[in-house]
Amino acid sequence: MGAHVVGNAGAAVASGILPRITGLDPASDDFPLDSIDNRLDKTDAFFVDIIHTYVAFVNMTGHADFYPNGGLIQAGCPVPDLECCNHCRVVDLYAESINSPLGFNAFQCDSWENYQNGDCQENVNTLMGEPVSINVRGSFFLATNRESPFAQG
């Protein structure tokens, strides 16, 4: 829920707008998409990028939404996930994005299935995480390794 707290802080800025907010797998159960006053969304900063690692459906809420491994089951996490592996993996991915020599190259796509089928390799691509281009818009998909280092380039 920390991502939503930051979103509320961004919305509360009285003079100007925050340059960027990165949401790390924001909770979706208690924060409906139409409730923008209570959750992180693209009106909370000039650029909002979100990394989804444990959502049941694609729910674009930022300017750029990233879905590593489809955004639901993370490579290397057990099924069922009893220890927060999927949700907590987002912290590892973002931290690695800061210094990764390969980076997390993500492709704009409308679904994980289309990404896996290779239908999006000609689409816009950008790095996920800290080095993301603030000019990209849309939903982006990528695959990661099962363990650190997670980035595949």
PDB file of C-alpha atoms in Angstrom:
ATOM      1  CA  MET A   1       0.000   0.000   0.000  1.00  0.00           C
ATOM      2  CA  GLY A   2       3.065   2.236   0.133  1.00  0.00           C
ATOM      3  CA  ALA A   3       2.688   3.081  -3.563  1.00  0.00           C
ATOM      4  CA  HIS A   4      -0.780   4.476  -2.866  1.00  0.00           C
ATOM      5  CA  VAL A   5       0.545   6.556   0.034  1.00  0.00           C
ATOM      6  CA  VAL A   6       3.089   8.109  -2.315  1.00  0.00           C
ATOM      7  CA  GLY A   7       0.343   8.664  -4.887  1.00  0.00           C
ATOM      8  CA  ASN A   8      -1.722  10.509  -2.286  1.00  0.00           C
ATOM      9  CA  ALA A   9       1.324  12.587  -1.360  1.00  0.00           C
ATOM     10  CA  GLY A  10       1.847  13.476  -5.011  1.00  0.00           C
ATOM     11  CA  ALA A  11      -1.789  14.470  -5.381  1.00  0.00           C
ATOM     12  CA  ALA A  12      -1.536  16.660  -2.270  1.00  0.00           C
ATOM     13  CA  VAL A  13       1.378  18.773  -3.545  1.00  0.00           C
ATOM     14  CA  ALA A  14      -0.045  22.285  -3.475  1.00  0.00           C
ATOM     15  CA  SER A  15       2.355  24.085  -5.799  1.00  0.00           C
ATOM     16  CA  GLY A  16       3.454  22.285  -8.930  1.00  0.00           C
ATOM     17  CA  ILE A  17       3.669  18.595  -9.619  1.00  0.00           C
ATOM     18  CA  LEU A  18       6.155  15.919  -8.647  1.00  0.00           C
ATOM     19  CA  PRO A  19       8.451  14.996 -11.540  1.00  0.00           C
ATOM     20  CA  ARG A  20       8.168  11.201 -11.077  1.00  0.00           C
ATOM     21  CA  ILE A  21       6.635   8.486  -8.946  1.00  0.00           C
ATOM     22  CA  THR A  22       7.508   4.825  -9.365  1.00  0.00           C
ATOM     23  CA  GLY A  23       4.903   2.456  -7.963  1.00  0.00           C
ATOM     24  CA  LEU A  24       6.218  -0.905  -6.814  1.00  0.00           C
ATOM     25  CA  ASP A  25       3.386  -3.411  -7.240  1.00  0.00           C
ATOM     26  CA  PRO A  26       0.593  -1.255  -5.800  1.00  0.00           C
ATOM     27  CA  ALA A  27      -2.179  -3.164  -4.048  1.00  0.00           C
ATOM     28  CA  SER A  28      -5.307  -3.452  -6.165  1.00  0.00           C
ATOM     29  CA  ASP A  29      -7.845  -5.238  -3.959  1.00  0.00           C
ATOM     30  CA  ASP A  30      -8.950  -2.249  -1.886  1.00  0.00           C
ATOM     31  CA  PHE A  31      -8.168   0.416  -4.497  1.00  0.00           C
ATOM     32  CA  PRO A  32     -10.634   0.309  -7.407  1.00  0.00           C
ATOM     33  CA  LEU A  33      -9.444   1.738 -10.729  1.00  0.00           C
ATOM     34  CA  ASP A  34     -12.130   4.420 -10.708  1.00  0.00           C
ATOM     35  CA  SER A  35     -11.072   5.675  -7.254  1.00  0.00           C
ATOM     36  CA  ILE A  36      -8.198   7.941  -8.349  1.00  0.00           C
ATOM     37  CA  ASP A  37      -8.454  10.070  -5.206  1.00  0.00           C
ATOM     38  CA  ASN A  38      -7.379   7.115  -3.044  1.00  0.00           C
ATOM     39  CA  ARG A  39      -4.792   5.308  -5.167  1.00  0.00           C
ATOM     40  CA  LEU A  40      -1.704   5.930  -7.251  1.00  0.00           C
ATOM     41  CA  ASP A  41      -2.524   7.021 -10.789  1.00  0.00           C
ATOM     42  CA  LYS A  42      -1.002   9.061 -13.616  1.00  0.00           C
ATOM     43  CA  THR A  43      -2.358  12.364 -12.298  1.00  0.00           C
ATOM     44  CA  ASP A  44      -0.107  12.174  -9.207  1.00  0.00           C
ATOM     45  CA  ALA A  45       3.142  13.153 -10.980  1.00  0.00           C
ATOM     46  CA  PHE A  46       4.458  14.358 -14.330  1.00  0.00           C
ATOM     47  CA  PHE A  47       5.517  10.738 -14.998  1.00  0.00           C
ATOM     48  CA  VAL A  48       4.191   7.685 -13.166  1.00  0.00           C
ATOM     49  CA  ASP A  49       5.717   4.296 -13.908  1.00  0.00           C
ATOM     50  CA  ILE A  50       4.445   1.178 -12.213  1.00  0.00           C
ATOM     51  CA  ILE A  51       5.967  -2.285 -11.944  1.00  0.00           C
ATOM     52  CA  HIS A  52       3.316  -4.980 -11.443  1.00  0.00           C
ATOM     53  CA  THR A  53       4.577  -8.318 -10.145  1.00  0.00           C
ATOM     54  CA  TYR A  54       1.437  -9.793  -8.592  1.00  0.00           C
ATOM     55  CA  VAL A  55      -1.786  -8.614 -10.221  1.00  0.00           C
ATOM     56  CA  ALA A  56      -4.546 -10.842 -11.549  1.00  0.00           C
ATOM     57  CA  PHE A  57      -5.239  -8.652 -14.607  1.00  0.00           C
ATOM     58  CA  VAL A  58      -3.576  -5.939 -16.648  1.00  0.00           C
ATOM     59  CA  ASN A  59      -4.684  -2.654 -15.104  1.00  0.00           C
ATOM     60  CA  MET A  60      -2.906   0.306 -16.606  1.00  0.00           C
ATOM     61  CA  THR A  61      -2.813   2.994 -13.945  1.00  0.00           C
ATOM     62  CA  GLY A  62       0.418   4.840 -14.736  1.00  0.00           C
ATOM     63  CA  HIS A  63       1.841   6.474 -17.818  1.00  0.00           C
ATOM     64  CA  ALA A  64       3.943   3.343 -18.260  1.00  0.00           C
ATOM     65  CA  ASP A  65       2.963   0.046 -16.640  1.00  0.00           C
ATOM     66  CA  PHE A  66       5.438  -2.842 -16.598  1.00  0.00           C
ATOM     67  CA  TYR A  67       4.483  -6.507 -16.258  1.00  0.00           C
ATOM     68  CA  PRO A  68       7.556  -8.679 -15.681  1.00  0.00           C
ATOM     69  CA  ASN A  69       6.687 -12.302 -16.459  1.00  0.00           C
ATOM     70  CA  GLY A  70       3.135 -11.205 -17.192  1.00  0.00           C
ATOM     71  CA  GLY A  71       2.769  -9.470 -13.842  1.00  0.00           C
ATOM     72  CA  LEU A  72       1.361 -12.399 -11.888  1.00  0.00           C
ATOM     73  CA  ILE A  73       3.691 -15.344 -11.321  1.00  0.00           C
ATOM     74  CA  GLN A  74       7.362 -14.406 -11.095  1.00  0.00           C
ATOM     75  CA  ALA A  75      10.000 -16.769 -12.455  1.00  0.00           C
ATOM     76  CA  GLY A  76      11.478 -18.795  -9.621  1.00  0.00           C
ATOM     77  CA  CYS A  77       8.602 -18.184  -7.190  1.00  0.00           C
ATOM     78  CA  PRO A  78       6.782 -21.192  -5.752  1.00  0.00           C
ATOM     79  CA  VAL A  79       3.158 -22.001  -6.474  1.00  0.00           C
ATOM     80  CA  PRO A  80       1.348 -21.446  -4.207  1.00  0.00           C
ATOM     81  CA  ASP A  81       3.288 -18.412  -3.042  1.00  0.00           C
ATOM     82  CA  LEU A  82       3.088 -18.528   0.746  1.00  0.00           C
ATOM     83  CA  GLU A  83       6.023 -16.226   1.471  1.00  0.00           C
ATOM     84  CA  CYS A  84       5.435 -13.071  -0.587  1.00  0.00           C
ATOM     85  CA  CYS A  85       7.795 -14.095  -3.394  1.00  0.00           C
ATOM     86  CA  ASN A  86       5.745 -12.656  -6.290  1.00  0.00           C
ATOM     87  CA  HIS A  87       4.763  -9.383  -4.635  1.00  0.00           C
ATOM     88  CA  CYS A  88       8.112  -8.846  -2.905  1.00  0.00           C
ATOM     89  CA  ARG A  89      10.132  -9.585  -6.072  1.00  0.00           C
ATOM     90  CA  VAL A  90       9.358  -6.048  -7.265  1.00  0.00           C
ATOM     91  CA  VAL A  91      11.858  -4.613  -4.763  1.00  0.00           C
ATOM     92  CA  ASP A  92      14.634  -6.859  -6.109  1.00  0.00           C
ATOM     93  CA  LEU A  93      13.810  -5.955  -9.706  1.00  0.00           C
ATOM     94  CA  TYR A  94      13.790  -2.225  -9.068  1.00  0.00           C
ATOM     95  CA  ALA A  95      17.005  -2.345  -7.017  1.00  0.00           C
ATOM     96  CA  GLU A  96      18.739  -4.334  -9.754  1.00  0.00           C
ATOM     97  CA  SER A  97      17.546  -1.862 -12.408  1.00  0.00           C
ATOM     98  CA  ILE A  98      19.670   0.873 -10.837  1.00  0.00           C
ATOM     99  CA  ASN A  99      23.023  -0.768 -11.548  1.00  0.00           C
ATOM    100  CA  SER A 100      22.267  -3.542 -14.022  1.00  0.00           C
ATOM    101  CA  PRO A 101      24.732  -3.763 -16.912  1.00  0.00           C
ATOM    102  CA  LEU A 102      22.018  -5.473 -19.010  1.00  0.00           C
ATOM    103  CA  GLY A 103      18.864  -3.696 -17.902  1.00  0.00           C
ATOM    104  CA  PHE A 104      15.275  -4.870 -18.083  1.00  0.00           C
ATOM    105  CA  ASN A 105      14.330  -4.323 -21.720  1.00  0.00           C
ATOM    106  CA  ALA A 106      10.525  -4.264 -21.998  1.00  0.00           C
ATOM    107  CA  PHE A 107       8.304  -4.157 -25.078  1.00  0.00           C
ATOM    108  CA  GLN A 108       5.000  -2.367 -25.461  1.00  0.00           C
ATOM    109  CA  CYS A 109       2.337  -5.029 -25.832  1.00  0.00           C
ATOM    110  CA  ASP A 110      -1.317  -5.643 -25.104  1.00  0.00           C
ATOM    111  CA  SER A 111      -0.885  -9.004 -23.359  1.00  0.00           C
ATOM    112  CA  TRP A 112       1.616 -11.439 -21.896  1.00  0.00           C
ATOM    113  CA  GLU A 113       0.454 -14.075 -24.376  1.00  0.00           C
ATOM    114  CA  ASN A 114       1.232 -11.814 -27.353  1.00  0.00           C
ATOM    115  CA  TYR A 115       4.611 -10.958 -25.846  1.00  0.00           C
ATOM    116  CA  GLN A 116       5.440 -14.658 -25.385  1.00  0.00           C
ATOM    117  CA  ASN A 117       4.378 -15.391 -28.964  1.00  0.00           C
ATOM    118  CA  GLY A 118       6.884 -12.805 -30.215  1.00  0.00           C
ATOM    119  CA  ASP A 119       4.173 -10.479 -31.543  1.00  0.00           C
ATOM    120  CA  CYS A 120       5.612  -7.389 -29.817  1.00  0.00           C
ATOM    121  CA  GLN A 121       9.329  -7.497 -30.667  1.00  0.00           C
ATOM    122  CA  GLU A 122       8.917  -4.708 -33.245  1.00  0.00           C
ATOM    123  CA  ASN A 123       7.004  -2.451 -30.834  1.00  0.00           C
ATOM    124  CA  VAL A 124       8.325   0.438 -28.757  1.00  0.00           C
ATOM    125  CA  ASN A 125      10.753  -0.760 -26.120  1.00  0.00           C
ATOM    126  CA  THR A 126      12.268   0.849 -23.048  1.00  0.00           C
ATOM    127  CA  LEU A 127      14.133  -0.111 -19.915  1.00  0.00           C
ATOM    128  CA  MET A 128      12.024  -0.877 -16.850  1.00  0.00           C
ATOM    129  CA  GLY A 129      12.916   0.613 -13.482  1.00  0.00           C
ATOM    130  CA  GLU A 130      15.177   3.524 -12.634  1.00  0.00           C
ATOM    131  CA  PRO A 131      16.436   4.190 -16.210  1.00  0.00           C
ATOM    132  CA  VAL A 132      12.975   4.211 -17.863  1.00  0.00           C
ATOM    133  CA  SER A 133      12.371   6.890 -20.494  1.00  0.00           C
ATOM    134  CA  ILE A 134       9.820   9.355 -19.148  1.00  0.00           C
ATOM    135  CA  ASN A 135       8.468   9.758 -22.682  1.00  0.00           C
ATOM    136  CA  VAL A 136       7.020   6.255 -23.059  1.00  0.00           C
ATOM    137  CA  ARG A 137       3.365   5.456 -22.599  1.00  0.00           C
ATOM    138  CA  GLY A 138       1.505   2.182 -22.408  1.00  0.00           C
ATOM    139  CA  SER A 139       1.772  -1.367 -21.119  1.00  0.00           C
ATOM    140  CA  PHE A 140       5.153  -3.098 -21.342  1.00  0.00           C
ATOM    141  CA  PHE A 141       6.040  -6.750 -20.905  1.00  0.00           C
ATOM    142  CA  LEU A 142       9.329  -8.542 -20.267  1.00  0.00           C
ATOM    143  CA  ALA A 143      10.740 -11.811 -18.998  1.00  0.00           C
ATOM    144  CA  THR A 144      13.208 -12.146 -16.125  1.00  0.00           C
ATOM    145  CA  ASN A 145      15.547 -14.815 -14.871  1.00  0.00           C
ATOM    146  CA  ARG A 146      14.481 -17.099 -12.029  1.00  0.00           C
ATOM    147  CA  GLU A 147      17.143 -15.733  -9.674  1.00  0.00           C
ATOM    148  CA  SER A 148      19.522 -12.805  -9.388  1.00  0.00           C
ATOM    149  CA  PRO A 149      20.688 -11.368 -11.648  1.00  0.00           C
ATOM    150  CA  PHE A 150      17.105 -11.111 -12.926  1.00  0.00           C
ATOM    151  CA  ALA A 151      17.741  -8.861 -15.951  1.00  0.00           C
ATOM    152  CA  GLN A 152      17.993 -10.497 -19.367  1.00  0.00           C
ATOM    153  CA  GLY A 153      18.778  -7.341 -21.314  1.00  0.00           C
TER     154      GLY A 153
END
